[in-house]
Amino acid sequence: MACMTKIARISLAASGRKSTLKAVSLRLLLATGYLYDIGKIACEAIDNGEVKSVVKISLECCEMDMVRYAKDIICFFEASTNLFRHLTRLFPHNARFDELRMHRPLNSCEQLQHLVLNNCDTGDQSVLKIDMPNSKITCLKLFSCCFEKVQFLCLSKLSELHYELYIRGRTKQRP
């Protein structure tokens, strides 16, 4: 991972070049020990004008890692809040978020236009409430998500909603 940090630093460093990177795609299985370093490098590239738009795509992981993976995403957010402000697309996969903590990064993504949740939830029998009146989200996709209910309280710019294999929250068996 130290090698990845070095590559990110070299790629995103302001080197006096006259061109600007149009897009940077982070495709990493996040390792908590390096979240701060990579987030800081990416934030510096944004602040220097080297990067104009940021897309965060999460890689798949096994089912038993869903909680840990969501915690890693939140940790990455907390280490690099400036980076999340510039995200235009967010595609988390296989993540079980804490219901309250899931909304902090989403509400902080000021430029977010596309949100794709693939096999994500906030726990058994959970409700996904989306109340983002200032959001720029125009496209929301839910794939294989497990929510008891989805409530759209306010998502004013939403023009596309896709869902596929929607899984209603599991109900607990009564003895």
C-alpha atoms as a printed R data frame, in Angstrom:
    type eleno elety resid chain resno       x       y       z
1   ATOM     1    CA   MET     A     1   0.000   0.000   0.000
2   ATOM     2    CA   ALA     A     2   2.960   2.322   0.543
3   ATOM     3    CA   CYS     A     3   3.657   1.908  -3.161
4   ATOM     4    CA   MET     A     4   0.062   2.963  -3.947
5   ATOM     5    CA   THR     A     5   0.491   6.043  -1.764
6   ATOM     6    CA   LYS     A     6   3.691   6.934  -3.621
7   ATOM     7    CA   ILE     A     7   1.999   6.474  -7.007
8   ATOM     8    CA   ALA     A     8  -0.922   8.668  -5.903
9   ATOM     9    CA   ARG     A     9   1.505  11.355  -4.703
10  ATOM    10    CA   ILE     A    10   3.429  11.349  -8.012
11  ATOM    11    CA   SER     A    11   0.273  11.262 -10.152
12  ATOM    12    CA   LEU     A    12  -1.591  13.999  -8.329
13  ATOM    13    CA   ALA     A    13   1.251  16.303  -7.318
14  ATOM    14    CA   ALA     A    14   1.292  19.803  -8.749
15  ATOM    15    CA   SER     A    15   4.327  19.562 -10.989
16  ATOM    16    CA   GLY     A    16   3.997  22.837 -12.837
17  ATOM    17    CA   ARG     A    17   2.346  21.137 -15.785
18  ATOM    18    CA   LYS     A    18  -0.099  23.151 -17.816
19  ATOM    19    CA   SER     A    19  -2.704  20.442 -18.183
20  ATOM    20    CA   THR     A    20  -5.390  19.565 -15.660
21  ATOM    21    CA   LEU     A    21  -6.547  16.054 -14.870
22  ATOM    22    CA   LYS     A    22 -10.146  15.755 -16.037
23  ATOM    23    CA   ALA     A    23 -11.006  12.706 -13.933
24  ATOM    24    CA   VAL     A    24  -9.478  10.532 -11.262
25  ATOM    25    CA   SER     A    25 -11.037   7.196 -10.415
26  ATOM    26    CA   LEU     A    26 -10.190   5.609  -7.068
27  ATOM    27    CA   ARG     A    27 -10.601   1.833  -7.275
28  ATOM    28    CA   LEU     A    28  -9.158   0.660  -4.013
29  ATOM    29    CA   LEU     A    29 -10.115  -1.760  -1.296
30  ATOM    30    CA   LEU     A    30  -9.486   0.689   1.483
31  ATOM    31    CA   ALA     A    31  -6.888  -0.185   4.098
32  ATOM    32    CA   THR     A    32  -7.455   1.925   7.173
33  ATOM    33    CA   GLY     A    33  -3.760   2.611   7.786
34  ATOM    34    CA   TYR     A    34  -3.390   4.510   4.509
35  ATOM    35    CA   LEU     A    35  -6.725   6.305   4.275
36  ATOM    36    CA   TYR     A    36  -5.374   9.542   5.679
37  ATOM    37    CA   ASP     A    37  -2.337   9.603   3.341
38  ATOM    38    CA   ILE     A    38  -4.303   8.934   0.173
39  ATOM    39    CA   GLY     A    39  -7.092  11.308   1.200
40  ATOM    40    CA   LYS     A    40  -4.577  14.080   1.939
41  ATOM    41    CA   ILE     A    41  -2.838  13.606  -1.422
42  ATOM    42    CA   ALA     A    42  -6.156  13.697  -3.288
43  ATOM    43    CA   CYS     A    43  -7.282  16.798  -1.348
44  ATOM    44    CA   GLU     A    44  -4.042  18.602  -2.227
45  ATOM    45    CA   ALA     A    45  -4.592  17.779  -5.908
46  ATOM    46    CA   ILE     A    46  -8.108  19.234  -5.707
47  ATOM    47    CA   ASP     A    47  -6.913  22.352  -3.883
48  ATOM    48    CA   ASN     A    48  -4.145  22.863  -6.482
49  ATOM    49    CA   GLY     A    49  -6.660  22.622  -9.318
50  ATOM    50    CA   GLU     A    50  -5.051  19.440 -10.654
51  ATOM    51    CA   VAL     A    51  -8.329  17.530 -10.219
52  ATOM    52    CA   LYS     A    52 -11.732  18.993 -11.088
53  ATOM    53    CA   SER     A    53 -14.084  16.052 -10.490
54  ATOM    54    CA   VAL     A    54 -13.805  13.040  -8.191
55  ATOM    55    CA   VAL     A    55 -15.545   9.665  -8.473
56  ATOM    56    CA   LYS     A    56 -15.334   7.064  -5.700
57  ATOM    57    CA   ILE     A    57 -16.037   3.452  -6.706
58  ATOM    58    CA   SER     A    58 -15.814   0.724  -4.096
59  ATOM    59    CA   LEU     A    59 -14.628  -2.787  -4.893
60  ATOM    60    CA   GLU     A    60 -16.648  -5.824  -3.910
61  ATOM    61    CA   CYS     A    61 -15.845  -7.736  -0.754
62  ATOM    62    CA   CYS     A    62 -17.237 -10.841   0.884
63  ATOM    63    CA   GLU     A    63 -20.529 -10.662   2.775
64  ATOM    64    CA   MET     A    64 -19.004 -11.049   6.242
65  ATOM    65    CA   ASP     A    65 -16.889  -7.947   5.655
66  ATOM    66    CA   MET     A    66 -19.845  -5.639   4.920
67  ATOM    67    CA   VAL     A    67 -19.787  -3.909   8.311
68  ATOM    68    CA   ARG     A    68 -16.012  -3.494   8.294
69  ATOM    69    CA   TYR     A    69 -16.062  -2.212   4.738
70  ATOM    70    CA   ALA     A    70 -18.697   0.414   5.554
71  ATOM    71    CA   LYS     A    71 -16.595   1.504   8.545
72  ATOM    72    CA   ASP     A    72 -13.589   1.849   6.216
73  ATOM    73    CA   ILE     A    73 -15.607   4.064   3.868
74  ATOM    74    CA   ILE     A    74 -16.666   6.250   6.818
75  ATOM    75    CA   CYS     A    75 -13.045   6.343   8.045
76  ATOM    76    CA   PHE     A    76 -11.912   7.407   4.553
77  ATOM    77    CA   PHE     A    77 -14.564  10.127   4.603
78  ATOM    78    CA   GLU     A    78 -13.442  11.385   8.010
79  ATOM    79    CA   ALA     A    79  -9.810  11.449   6.857
80  ATOM    80    CA   SER     A    80 -10.586  13.378   3.680
81  ATOM    81    CA   THR     A    81 -13.783  15.407   3.964
82  ATOM    82    CA   ASN     A    82 -12.540  17.865   1.324
83  ATOM    83    CA   LEU     A    83 -12.333  15.007  -1.167
84  ATOM    84    CA   PHE     A    84 -15.947  13.991  -0.527
85  ATOM    85    CA   ARG     A    85 -17.135  17.560  -1.130
86  ATOM    86    CA   HIS     A    86 -15.928  17.182  -4.727
87  ATOM    87    CA   LEU     A    87 -17.276  13.685  -5.457
88  ATOM    88    CA   THR     A    88 -19.592  13.639  -8.448
89  ATOM    89    CA   ARG     A    89 -20.279   9.885  -8.383
90  ATOM    90    CA   LEU     A    90 -20.349   7.410  -5.512
91  ATOM    91    CA   PHE     A    91 -20.706   3.631  -5.977
92  ATOM    92    CA   PRO     A    92 -20.362   1.714  -2.695
93  ATOM    93    CA   HIS     A    93 -20.716  -2.079  -2.927
94  ATOM    94    CA   ASN     A    94 -21.336  -4.705  -0.242
95  ATOM    95    CA   ALA     A    95 -21.443  -2.340   2.711
96  ATOM    96    CA   ARG     A    96 -23.613  -2.376   5.822
97  ATOM    97    CA   PHE     A    97 -23.618   1.164   7.176
98  ATOM    98    CA   ASP     A    98 -24.604   2.429  10.584
99  ATOM    99    CA   GLU     A    99 -27.855   4.266   9.819
100 ATOM   100    CA   LEU     A   100 -26.801   7.589  11.349
101 ATOM   101    CA   ARG     A   101 -23.254   7.559   9.984
102 ATOM   102    CA   MET     A   102 -24.324   6.738   6.416
103 ATOM   103    CA   HIS     A   103 -25.945  10.128   5.950
104 ATOM   104    CA   ARG     A   104 -22.919  12.228   6.983
105 ATOM   105    CA   PRO     A   105 -20.837  11.434   3.885
106 ATOM   106    CA   LEU     A   106 -23.863  11.642   1.576
107 ATOM   107    CA   ASN     A   107 -24.858  15.054   2.898
108 ATOM   108    CA   SER     A   108 -21.242  16.232   2.586
109 ATOM   109    CA   CYS     A   109 -20.982  15.311  -1.102
110 ATOM   110    CA   GLU     A   110 -21.910  18.755  -2.392
111 ATOM   111    CA   GLN     A   111 -21.258  17.887  -6.056
112 ATOM   112    CA   LEU     A   112 -22.727  14.362  -5.997
113 ATOM   113    CA   GLN     A   113 -24.841  13.684  -9.084
114 ATOM   114    CA   HIS     A   114 -24.883   9.868  -9.316
115 ATOM   115    CA   LEU     A   115 -25.355   7.541  -6.354
116 ATOM   116    CA   VAL     A   116 -25.367   3.782  -6.871
117 ATOM   117    CA   LEU     A   117 -25.873   1.487  -3.873
118 ATOM   118    CA   ASN     A   118 -25.083  -2.141  -4.687
119 ATOM   119    CA   ASN     A   119 -25.855  -4.687  -1.951
120 ATOM   120    CA   CYS     A   120 -25.825  -1.981   0.714
121 ATOM   121    CA   ASP     A   121 -28.036  -1.541   3.740
122 ATOM   122    CA   THR     A   122 -28.172  -0.113   7.232
123 ATOM   123    CA   GLY     A   123 -29.103  -3.302   9.066
124 ATOM   124    CA   ASP     A   124 -31.997  -5.734   9.157
125 ATOM   125    CA   GLN     A   125 -35.437  -4.156   8.832
126 ATOM   126    CA   SER     A   126 -33.909  -0.736   8.257
127 ATOM   127    CA   VAL     A   127 -35.479   2.230   6.509
128 ATOM   128    CA   LEU     A   128 -33.514   4.282   4.004
129 ATOM   129    CA   LYS     A   129 -34.629   7.897   4.393
130 ATOM   130    CA   ILE     A   130 -33.338  10.344   1.835
131 ATOM   131    CA   ASP     A   131 -33.799  13.972   2.818
132 ATOM   132    CA   MET     A   132 -31.318  16.042   0.836
133 ATOM   133    CA   PRO     A   133 -33.019  19.276  -0.294
134 ATOM   134    CA   ASN     A   134 -29.761  20.863  -1.515
135 ATOM   135    CA   SER     A   135 -28.538  17.738  -3.274
136 ATOM   136    CA   LYS     A   136 -27.487  17.702  -6.933
137 ATOM   137    CA   ILE     A   137 -28.250  13.979  -7.255
138 ATOM   138    CA   THR     A   138 -29.977  13.372 -10.576
139 ATOM   139    CA   CYS     A   139 -29.478   9.608 -10.754
140 ATOM   140    CA   LEU     A   140 -30.042   7.086  -7.951
141 ATOM   141    CA   LYS     A   141 -29.618   3.339  -8.467
142 ATOM   142    CA   LEU     A   142 -30.361   0.638  -5.906
143 ATOM   143    CA   PHE     A   143 -29.119  -2.856  -6.790
144 ATOM   144    CA   SER     A   144 -29.669  -5.829  -4.472
145 ATOM   145    CA   CYS     A   145 -30.250  -3.544  -1.491
146 ATOM   146    CA   CYS     A   146 -31.978  -4.793   1.641
147 ATOM   147    CA   PHE     A   147 -34.236  -2.163   3.187
148 ATOM   148    CA   GLU     A   148 -37.621  -2.607   4.827
149 ATOM   149    CA   LYS     A   149 -38.697   0.650   3.206
150 ATOM   150    CA   VAL     A   150 -37.215   3.506   1.157
151 ATOM   151    CA   GLN     A   151 -38.552   7.001   1.865
152 ATOM   152    CA   PHE     A   152 -37.797   9.918  -0.434
153 ATOM   153    CA   LEU     A   153 -38.447  12.911   1.793
154 ATOM   154    CA   CYS     A   154 -36.630  15.386  -0.437
155 ATOM   155    CA   LEU     A   155 -34.388  14.796  -3.426
156 ATOM   156    CA   SER     A   156 -35.409  17.691  -5.645
157 ATOM   157    CA   LYS     A   157 -33.131  17.164  -8.676
158 ATOM   158    CA   LEU     A   158 -33.690  13.417  -8.995
159 ATOM   159    CA   SER     A   159 -34.649  12.584 -12.578
160 ATOM   160    CA   GLU     A   160 -33.609   8.904 -12.781
161 ATOM   161    CA   LEU     A   161 -34.408   6.161 -10.298
162 ATOM   162    CA   HIS     A   162 -33.342   2.588 -11.027
163 ATOM   163    CA   TYR     A   163 -33.764  -0.434  -8.852
164 ATOM   164    CA   GLU     A   164 -33.013  -4.033  -9.546
165 ATOM   165    CA   LEU     A   165 -33.561  -7.094  -7.391
166 ATOM   166    CA   TYR     A   166 -34.780  -4.989  -4.495
167 ATOM   167    CA   ILE     A   167 -34.711  -7.134  -1.356
168 ATOM   168    CA   ARG     A   168 -37.102  -6.145   1.378
169 ATOM   169    CA   GLY     A   169 -35.579  -6.291   4.868
170 ATOM   170    CA   ARG     A   170 -35.483  -9.705   6.503
171 ATOM   171    CA   THR     A   171 -38.127 -10.232   9.128
172 ATOM   172    CA   LYS     A   172 -37.148 -11.952  12.334
173 ATOM   173    CA   GLN     A   173 -38.653 -15.369  12.998
174 ATOM   174    CA   ARG     A   174 -40.957 -15.546  16.008
175 ATOM   175    CA   PRO     A   175 -40.735 -18.670  18.199
